[in-house]
PDB file of C-alpha atoms and ligand atoms in Angstrom:
ATOM      1  CA  MET A 956      -4.984  21.342  14.837  1.00 55.00           C
ATOM      2  CA  SER A 957      -6.113  17.878  15.844  1.00 88.00           C
ATOM      3  CA  HIS A 958      -8.843  15.335  15.130  1.00 93.00           C
ATOM      4  CA  ASN A 959     -10.923  12.921  17.175  1.00 95.00           C
ATOM      5  CA  ILE A 960     -10.740   9.739  15.077  1.00 98.00           C
ATOM      6  CA  LYS A 961     -10.224   6.660  17.295  1.00 98.00           C
ATOM      7  CA  GLY A 962     -11.291   3.878  14.973  1.00 98.00           C
ATOM      8  CA  ILE A 963     -11.111   2.937  11.315  1.00 98.00           C
ATOM      9  CA  ILE A 964     -13.713   0.852   9.503  1.00 98.00           C
ATOM     10  CA  PHE A 965     -12.517  -0.820   6.325  1.00 98.00           C
ATOM     11  CA  ASP A 966     -14.604  -1.974   3.420  1.00 98.00           C
ATOM     12  CA  LEU A 967     -13.267  -5.340   2.208  1.00 97.00           C
ATOM     13  CA  ASP A 968     -13.677  -5.843  -1.545  1.00 95.00           C
ATOM     14  CA  GLY A 969     -11.454  -3.398  -3.433  1.00 94.00           C
ATOM     15  CA  VAL A 970      -9.969  -1.835  -0.277  1.00 97.00           C
ATOM     16  CA  LEU A 971      -8.231  -4.610   1.695  1.00 98.00           C
ATOM     17  CA  VAL A 972      -8.377  -7.337  -0.935  1.00 97.00           C
ATOM     18  CA  ASP A 973      -8.224  -7.518  -4.687  1.00 91.00           C
ATOM     19  CA  THR A 974     -11.664  -9.105  -5.125  1.00 95.00           C
ATOM     20  CA  ALA A 975     -13.548  -6.292  -6.888  1.00 91.00           C
ATOM     21  CA  ARG A 976     -12.300  -7.740 -10.186  1.00 93.00           C
ATOM     22  CA  TYR A 977     -13.650 -11.201  -9.270  1.00 96.00           C
ATOM     23  CA  HIS A 978     -17.083  -9.734  -8.550  1.00 96.00           C
ATOM     24  CA  PHE A 979     -16.945  -7.969 -11.933  1.00 97.00           C
ATOM     25  CA  GLN A 980     -15.899 -11.147 -13.772  1.00 97.00           C
ATOM     26  CA  ALA A 981     -18.669 -13.175 -12.128  1.00 98.00           C
ATOM     27  CA  TRP A 982     -21.362 -10.565 -12.900  1.00 98.00           C
ATOM     28  CA  ARG A 983     -20.096 -10.256 -16.484  1.00 98.00           C
ATOM     29  CA  GLN A 984     -20.355 -14.038 -16.926  1.00 97.00           C
ATOM     30  CA  LEU A 985     -23.929 -13.892 -15.668  1.00 98.00           C
ATOM     31  CA  ALA A 986     -24.825 -10.970 -17.970  1.00 98.00           C
ATOM     32  CA  GLU A 987     -23.364 -12.802 -20.960  1.00 97.00           C
ATOM     33  CA  SER A 988     -25.274 -15.961 -20.089  1.00 96.00           C
ATOM     34  CA  LEU A 989     -28.435 -13.824 -20.031  1.00 96.00           C
ATOM     35  CA  GLY A 990     -27.578 -12.415 -23.462  1.00 97.00           C
ATOM     36  CA  PHE A 991     -26.205  -8.942 -22.840  1.00 97.00           C
ATOM     37  CA  SER A 992     -22.781  -7.362 -22.328  1.00 96.00           C
ATOM     38  CA  PHE A 993     -21.553  -5.612 -19.204  1.00 96.00           C
ATOM     39  CA  THR A 994     -18.599  -3.214 -19.060  1.00 96.00           C
ATOM     40  CA  GLU A 995     -16.148  -2.274 -16.311  1.00 94.00           C
ATOM     41  CA  GLU A 996     -17.605   1.242 -16.402  1.00 93.00           C
ATOM     42  CA  GLU A 997     -21.108  -0.122 -15.722  1.00 95.00           C
ATOM     43  CA  ASN A 998     -19.668  -2.266 -12.940  1.00 95.00           C
ATOM     44  CA  GLU A 999     -18.916   0.887 -10.888  1.00 91.00           C
ATOM     45  CA  ARG A1000     -22.627   1.060 -10.013  1.00 91.00           C
ATOM     46  CA  LEU A1001     -22.508  -2.438  -8.506  1.00 92.00           C
ATOM     47  CA  LYS A1002     -19.514  -1.806  -6.261  1.00 90.00           C
ATOM     48  CA  GLY A1003     -20.343  -1.909  -2.573  1.00 87.00           C
ATOM     49  CA  VAL A1004     -23.929  -2.872  -3.277  1.00 88.00           C
ATOM     50  CA  SER A1005     -25.438  -6.107  -1.867  1.00 90.00           C
ATOM     51  CA  ARG A1006     -25.780  -9.211  -4.023  1.00 94.00           C
ATOM     52  CA  ARG A1007     -29.515  -8.761  -4.570  1.00 94.00           C
ATOM     53  CA  ALA A1008     -29.302  -5.018  -5.213  1.00 92.00           C
ATOM     54  CA  SER A1009     -26.438  -5.699  -7.661  1.00 95.00           C
ATOM     55  CA  LEU A1010     -28.590  -8.193  -9.561  1.00 97.00           C
ATOM     56  CA  GLU A1011     -31.453  -5.695  -9.773  1.00 97.00           C
ATOM     57  CA  ILE A1012     -29.106  -3.026 -11.207  1.00 96.00           C
ATOM     58  CA  LEU A1013     -27.614  -5.530 -13.661  1.00 98.00           C
ATOM     59  CA  LEU A1014     -31.060  -6.629 -14.856  1.00 98.00           C
ATOM     60  CA  SER A1015     -32.156  -3.036 -15.347  1.00 97.00           C
ATOM     61  CA  MET A1016     -29.019  -2.431 -17.451  1.00 96.00           C
ATOM     62  CA  GLY A1017     -29.882  -5.462 -19.588  1.00 96.00           C
ATOM     63  CA  LYS A1018     -33.548  -4.376 -19.677  1.00 97.00           C
ATOM     64  CA  LEU A1019     -34.495  -7.822 -18.444  1.00 96.00           C
ATOM     65  CA  THR A1020     -37.237  -8.983 -16.085  1.00 96.00           C
ATOM     66  CA  LEU A1021     -36.838 -12.267 -14.185  1.00 97.00           C
ATOM     67  CA  SER A1022     -39.185 -14.160 -11.891  1.00 98.00           C
ATOM     68  CA  GLU A1023     -38.213 -14.526  -8.217  1.00 98.00           C
ATOM     69  CA  ASP A1024     -37.064 -18.125  -8.845  1.00 98.00           C
ATOM     70  CA  GLU A1025     -34.964 -17.032 -11.808  1.00 98.00           C
ATOM     71  CA  LYS A1026     -33.403 -14.272  -9.702  1.00 98.00           C
ATOM     72  CA  GLU A1027     -32.510 -16.768  -6.968  1.00 98.00           C
ATOM     73  CA  SER A1028     -30.845 -19.054  -9.471  1.00 98.00           C
ATOM     74  CA  ALA A1029     -29.025 -16.141 -11.171  1.00 98.00           C
ATOM     75  CA  MET A1030     -27.600 -15.038  -7.791  1.00 98.00           C
ATOM     76  CA  ALA A1031     -26.645 -18.609  -6.929  1.00 98.00           C
ATOM     77  CA  SER A1032     -24.847 -19.023 -10.235  1.00 98.00           C
ATOM     78  CA  LYS A1033     -22.966 -15.710  -9.882  1.00 98.00           C
ATOM     79  CA  ASN A1034     -21.982 -16.601  -6.333  1.00 98.00           C
ATOM     80  CA  LYS A1035     -20.831 -20.086  -7.297  1.00 98.00           C
ATOM     81  CA  ASN A1036     -18.406 -18.613  -9.842  1.00 97.00           C
ATOM     82  CA  TYR A1037     -17.272 -15.973  -7.382  1.00 98.00           C
ATOM     83  CA  VAL A1038     -16.675 -18.449  -4.531  1.00 98.00           C
ATOM     84  CA  GLU A1039     -14.648 -20.613  -6.909  1.00 97.00           C
ATOM     85  CA  MET A1040     -12.365 -17.613  -7.513  1.00 96.00           C
ATOM     86  CA  ILE A1041     -12.000 -16.514  -3.877  1.00 96.00           C
ATOM     87  CA  GLY A1042     -11.633 -20.093  -2.659  1.00 96.00           C
ATOM     88  CA  LYS A1043      -8.187 -20.049  -4.285  1.00 95.00           C
ATOM     89  CA  MET A1044      -7.112 -16.782  -2.640  1.00 96.00           C
ATOM     90  CA  THR A1045      -3.931 -16.561  -0.548  1.00 97.00           C
ATOM     91  CA  PRO A1046      -2.427 -13.722   1.541  1.00 97.00           C
ATOM     92  CA  GLU A1047      -1.121 -12.435  -1.800  1.00 96.00           C
ATOM     93  CA  GLY A1048      -4.662 -11.264  -2.529  1.00 96.00           C
ATOM     94  CA  ILE A1049      -4.230  -8.571   0.144  1.00 98.00           C
ATOM     95  CA  LEU A1050      -3.837  -5.232  -1.625  1.00 98.00           C
ATOM     96  CA  PRO A1051      -0.476  -3.379  -1.359  1.00 98.00           C
ATOM     97  CA  GLY A1052      -0.195  -1.273   1.792  1.00 98.00           C
ATOM     98  CA  ALA A1053      -3.191  -2.806   3.569  1.00 98.00           C
ATOM     99  CA  LEU A1054      -1.270  -5.092   5.917  1.00 98.00           C
ATOM    100  CA  ASP A1055       1.298  -2.427   6.843  1.00 98.00           C
ATOM    101  CA  LEU A1056      -1.486  -0.002   7.733  1.00 98.00           C
ATOM    102  CA  LEU A1057      -3.455  -2.567   9.770  1.00 98.00           C
ATOM    103  CA  LYS A1058      -0.307  -3.548  11.703  1.00 97.00           C
ATOM    104  CA  GLU A1059       0.575   0.072  12.402  1.00 98.00           C
ATOM    105  CA  LEU A1060      -2.962   0.876  13.582  1.00 98.00           C
ATOM    106  CA  LYS A1061      -2.855  -2.063  15.981  1.00 96.00           C
ATOM    107  CA  GLN A1062       0.454  -0.832  17.427  1.00 96.00           C
ATOM    108  CA  SER A1063      -0.895   2.728  17.688  1.00 95.00           C
ATOM    109  CA  GLY A1064      -4.014   1.649  19.608  1.00 96.00           C
ATOM    110  CA  ILE A1065      -6.400   2.669  16.849  1.00 98.00           C
ATOM    111  CA  LYS A1066      -9.340   0.283  16.713  1.00 98.00           C
ATOM    112  CA  THR A1067     -10.198  -1.423  13.428  1.00 98.00           C
ATOM    113  CA  ALA A1068     -13.336  -3.033  12.037  1.00 98.00           C
ATOM    114  CA  LEU A1069     -14.532  -4.567   8.817  1.00 98.00           C
ATOM    115  CA  GLY A1070     -17.638  -2.992   7.267  1.00 98.00           C
ATOM    116  CA  SER A1071     -18.501  -5.115   4.239  1.00 97.00           C
ATOM    117  CA  ALA A1072     -21.692  -5.923   2.363  1.00 94.00           C
ATOM    118  CA  SER A1073     -20.341  -9.348   1.471  1.00 96.00           C
ATOM    119  CA  LYS A1074     -21.694 -12.604   2.817  1.00 96.00           C
ATOM    120  CA  ASN A1075     -18.432 -14.163   1.658  1.00 98.00           C
ATOM    121  CA  ALA A1076     -16.271 -11.994   3.951  1.00 98.00           C
ATOM    122  CA  PRO A1077     -15.551 -14.837   6.451  1.00 98.00           C
ATOM    123  CA  LEU A1078     -14.054 -17.014   3.683  1.00 97.00           C
ATOM    124  CA  ILE A1079     -11.899 -14.138   2.394  1.00 98.00           C
ATOM    125  CA  LEU A1080     -10.683 -13.204   5.899  1.00 98.00           C
ATOM    126  CA  GLU A1081      -9.757 -16.838   6.512  1.00 97.00           C
ATOM    127  CA  ARG A1082      -7.982 -17.345   3.160  1.00 97.00           C
ATOM    128  CA  THR A1083      -5.941 -14.146   3.519  1.00 97.00           C
ATOM    129  CA  GLY A1084      -5.231 -14.266   7.273  1.00 97.00           C
ATOM    130  CA  LEU A1085      -6.660 -10.757   7.740  1.00 98.00           C
ATOM    131  CA  ALA A1086      -8.996 -11.665  10.632  1.00 96.00           C
ATOM    132  CA  ARG A1087      -6.357 -11.238  13.341  1.00 96.00           C
ATOM    133  CA  TYR A1088      -5.873  -7.552  12.474  1.00 97.00           C
ATOM    134  CA  LEU A1089      -9.526  -6.620  12.959  1.00 98.00           C
ATOM    135  CA  ASP A1090     -11.146  -5.847  16.316  1.00 98.00           C
ATOM    136  CA  ALA A1091     -14.638  -6.308  14.892  1.00 98.00           C
ATOM    137  CA  VAL A1092     -16.225  -7.784  11.774  1.00 98.00           C
ATOM    138  CA  VAL A1093     -19.514  -6.626  10.283  1.00 98.00           C
ATOM    139  CA  ASP A1094     -20.446  -8.266   6.987  1.00 97.00           C
ATOM    140  CA  GLY A1095     -23.445  -9.053   4.814  1.00 95.00           C
ATOM    141  CA  ASN A1096     -24.465 -11.859   7.157  1.00 96.00           C
ATOM    142  CA  ARG A1097     -25.242  -9.321   9.890  1.00 96.00           C
ATOM    143  CA  THR A1098     -26.884  -6.556   7.837  1.00 95.00           C
ATOM    144  CA  SER A1099     -30.286  -6.264   6.257  1.00 93.00           C
ATOM    145  CA  ARG A1100     -29.959  -2.927   4.466  1.00 93.00           C
ATOM    146  CA  ALA A1101     -27.561  -2.342   1.552  1.00 90.00           C
ATOM    147  CA  LYS A1102     -25.135   0.588   1.332  1.00 92.00           C
ATOM    148  CA  PRO A1103     -25.815   3.592   1.008  1.00 94.00           C
ATOM    149  CA  ASP A1104     -27.817   2.730   4.125  1.00 96.00           C
ATOM    150  CA  PRO A1105     -25.492   3.415   7.108  1.00 98.00           C
ATOM    151  CA  GLU A1106     -26.411   0.167   8.954  1.00 98.00           C
ATOM    152  CA  VAL A1107     -23.140  -1.703   8.323  1.00 98.00           C
ATOM    153  CA  PHE A1108     -20.946   1.149   9.591  1.00 98.00           C
ATOM    154  CA  LEU A1109     -23.160   1.979  12.586  1.00 98.00           C
ATOM    155  CA  LEU A1110     -22.916  -1.675  13.678  1.00 98.00           C
ATOM    156  CA  GLY A1111     -19.129  -1.437  13.270  1.00 98.00           C
ATOM    157  CA  ALA A1112     -18.892   1.688  15.437  1.00 98.00           C
ATOM    158  CA  GLY A1113     -21.116  -0.009  18.035  1.00 98.00           C
ATOM    159  CA  ASP A1114     -18.849  -3.081  18.115  1.00 98.00           C
ATOM    160  CA  LEU A1115     -15.810  -0.825  18.612  1.00 98.00           C
ATOM    161  CA  LYS A1116     -17.711   1.129  21.302  1.00 98.00           C
ATOM    162  CA  LEU A1117     -17.103   4.376  19.441  1.00 98.00           C
ATOM    163  CA  GLU A1118     -19.347   7.226  18.388  1.00 98.00           C
ATOM    164  CA  PRO A1119     -19.874   7.566  14.611  1.00 98.00           C
ATOM    165  CA  GLY A1120     -17.991  10.869  14.695  1.00 97.00           C
ATOM    166  CA  GLU A1121     -14.930   9.040  16.063  1.00 98.00           C
ATOM    167  CA  CYS A1122     -14.750   6.723  13.030  1.00 98.00           C
ATOM    168  CA  LEU A1123     -13.096   7.010   9.625  1.00 98.00           C
ATOM    169  CA  VAL A1124     -14.281   4.719   6.816  1.00 98.00           C
ATOM    170  CA  PHE A1125     -12.141   3.468   3.913  1.00 98.00           C
ATOM    171  CA  GLU A1126     -14.239   2.739   0.817  1.00 97.00           C
ATOM    172  CA  ASP A1127     -13.714   2.124  -2.907  1.00 95.00           C
ATOM    173  CA  ALA A1128     -17.416   2.457  -3.797  1.00 93.00           C
ATOM    174  CA  ALA A1129     -19.544   5.564  -4.199  1.00 93.00           C
ATOM    175  CA  ALA A1130     -22.416   3.782  -2.384  1.00 93.00           C
ATOM    176  CA  GLY A1131     -20.031   3.050   0.496  1.00 96.00           C
ATOM    177  CA  ILE A1132     -18.815   6.655   0.829  1.00 97.00           C
ATOM    178  CA  GLU A1133     -22.460   7.698   0.901  1.00 97.00           C
ATOM    179  CA  ALA A1134     -23.272   5.050   3.548  1.00 98.00           C
ATOM    180  CA  ALA A1135     -20.426   6.288   5.774  1.00 98.00           C
ATOM    181  CA  GLN A1136     -21.538   9.894   5.384  1.00 98.00           C
ATOM    182  CA  ASN A1137     -25.108   8.869   6.204  1.00 98.00           C
ATOM    183  CA  ALA A1138     -23.651   7.338   9.388  1.00 98.00           C
ATOM    184  CA  GLY A1139     -21.975  10.653  10.260  1.00 98.00           C
ATOM    185  CA  MET A1140     -18.437   9.368   9.720  1.00 98.00           C
ATOM    186  CA  LYS A1141     -15.375  10.784   7.984  1.00 98.00           C
ATOM    187  CA  THR A1142     -14.510   9.096   4.681  1.00 98.00           C
ATOM    188  CA  ALA A1143     -11.360   8.077   2.845  1.00 98.00           C
ATOM    189  CA  GLY A1144     -11.916   7.029  -0.772  1.00 98.00           C
ATOM    190  CA  ILE A1145      -9.696   4.473  -2.477  1.00 97.00           C
ATOM    191  CA  GLY A1146      -9.806   5.104  -6.199  1.00 95.00           C
ATOM    192  CA  ARG A1147     -10.359   7.928  -8.635  1.00 92.00           C
ATOM    193  CA  LYS A1148     -11.772  11.384  -8.032  1.00 89.00           C
ATOM    194  CA  ASN A1149     -14.401  11.132 -10.782  1.00 88.00           C
ATOM    195  CA  GLN A1150     -15.954   8.128  -9.027  1.00 88.00           C
ATOM    196  CA  LEU A1151     -15.462   9.149  -5.387  1.00 94.00           C
ATOM    197  CA  ASN A1152     -15.723  12.939  -5.489  1.00 94.00           C
ATOM    198  CA  ARG A1153     -17.695  13.062  -2.223  1.00 96.00           C
ATOM    199  CA  ALA A1154     -14.952  11.476  -0.090  1.00 98.00           C
ATOM    200  CA  ASP A1155     -13.263  13.734   2.516  1.00 98.00           C
ATOM    201  CA  ILE A1156      -9.840  12.306   1.671  1.00 97.00           C
ATOM    202  CA  LEU A1157      -8.789  10.391  -1.446  1.00 98.00           C
ATOM    203  CA  PHE A1158      -5.955   7.924  -2.090  1.00 98.00           C
ATOM    204  CA  PRO A1159      -5.314   5.909  -5.269  1.00 97.00           C
ATOM    205  CA  ASN A1160      -4.642   2.837  -3.043  1.00 97.00           C
ATOM    206  CA  LEU A1161      -3.360   2.042   0.462  1.00 98.00           C
ATOM    207  CA  GLN A1162       0.317   2.074  -0.474  1.00 98.00           C
ATOM    208  CA  GLY A1163       2.178   4.523   1.761  1.00 97.00           C
ATOM    209  CA  VAL A1164      -0.944   5.346   3.777  1.00 98.00           C
ATOM    210  CA  THR A1165       0.258   5.547   7.398  1.00 98.00           C
ATOM    211  CA  TRP A1166      -1.407   6.706  10.599  1.00 97.00           C
ATOM    212  CA  SER A1167       0.672   9.899  10.544  1.00 95.00           C
ATOM    213  CA  VAL A1168      -0.323  10.662   6.922  1.00 97.00           C
ATOM    214  CA  LEU A1169      -3.957  10.066   7.885  1.00 97.00           C
ATOM    215  CA  SER A1170      -3.734  12.123  11.085  1.00 96.00           C
ATOM    216  CA  LYS A1171      -2.327  15.072   9.164  1.00 96.00           C
ATOM    217  CA  LYS A1172      -5.094  14.914   6.526  1.00 97.00           C
ATOM    218  CA  LEU A1173      -7.807  14.448   9.168  1.00 97.00           C
ATOM    219  CA  SER A1174      -6.524  17.449  11.130  1.00 96.00           C
ATOM    220  CA  ASP A1175      -6.777  19.593   7.993  1.00 94.00           C
ATOM    221  CA  LEU A1176     -10.487  18.761   7.480  1.00 93.00           C
ATOM    222  CA  PRO A1177     -13.143  21.177   8.677  1.00 84.00           C
ATOM    223  CA  ARG A1178     -14.725  19.894  11.958  1.00 73.00           C
TER     224      ARG A1178
HETATM  225  C1  LIG B1374     -19.430  -5.839  -1.669  1.00 56.75           C
HETATM  226  C2  LIG B1374     -18.981  -5.782  -3.107  1.00 56.75           C
HETATM  227  O1  LIG B1374     -18.328  -5.763  -0.830  1.00 56.75           O
HETATM  228  O2  LIG B1374     -20.128  -7.057  -1.413  1.00 56.75           O
HETATM  229  C3  LIG B1374     -20.169  -5.983  -4.036  1.00 56.75           C
HETATM  230  O3  LIG B1374     -18.391  -4.524  -3.367  1.00 56.75           O
HETATM  231  C4  LIG B1374     -20.885  -7.284  -3.679  1.00 56.75           C
HETATM  232  O4  LIG B1374     -19.693  -6.017  -5.360  1.00 56.75           O
HETATM  233  C5  LIG B1374     -21.287  -7.261  -2.205  1.00 56.75           C
HETATM  234  O5  LIG B1374     -22.037  -7.447  -4.491  1.00 56.75           O
HETATM  235  C6  LIG B1374     -21.976  -8.536  -1.773  1.00 56.75           C
HETATM  236  O6  LIG B1374     -21.051  -9.576  -1.827  1.00 56.75           O
HETATM  237  P1  LIG B1374     -21.398 -11.129  -1.738  1.00 56.75           P
HETATM  238  O7  LIG B1374     -20.046 -11.755  -1.595  1.00 56.75           O
HETATM  239  O8  LIG B1374     -22.224 -11.304  -0.508  1.00 56.75           O
HETATM  240  O9  LIG B1374     -22.120 -11.496  -2.970  1.00 56.75           O
HETATM  241 MG1  LIG B1375     -15.638  -2.276  -1.971  1.00 56.75          MG
END
């Protein structure tokens, strides 16, 4: 048995770097300032989703309506808090296993891309030193449609000059797994089964995930 995967597209927040918790903290601060609470469980629905779409979901949870100006200032305030947190990041913010895998993929000739909804991806890549391990970067500054739309991953495959069917996507968000499947790509979930039950392959995190482990699992999938 074999597989035809030639490139891997990585989500950023919660897959390569430990920033999902910063997003949660910043959204929770905003919710509290607007007078309602926001739990980690509820935060699952915001993962992978663009800043504006996240705000809309948060407001619907708090049963709150804001004017366009108020929405702009709510997003600005959330982002200010978030940027303060990521501005202090170091390479230590890279999640366990991520660097080893990226290095191994480079040596093995497997192409790599970033496929993130975040407009803050350039700052995070710079702070952590991850940029040099990626052949292409697609982030929220280049996309106009939020996951589960496949746009971000299709752009990534295009940059790598690969067909969607030759790409595997690593994602920690249900919306991201859906986006990758909408793009016609294979998916590897990072997280728990109850949240990512649609992923083709599932890992709790990237620790111990090597190209040979991946190749074996990919070969076992139905074509
Ligand atoms: C995704 C995160 O990677 O980026 C979401 O999972 C976030 O939580 C989205 O809302 C947009 O990020 P940013 O940095 O542009 O607000
Ligand atoms: Mg993510």
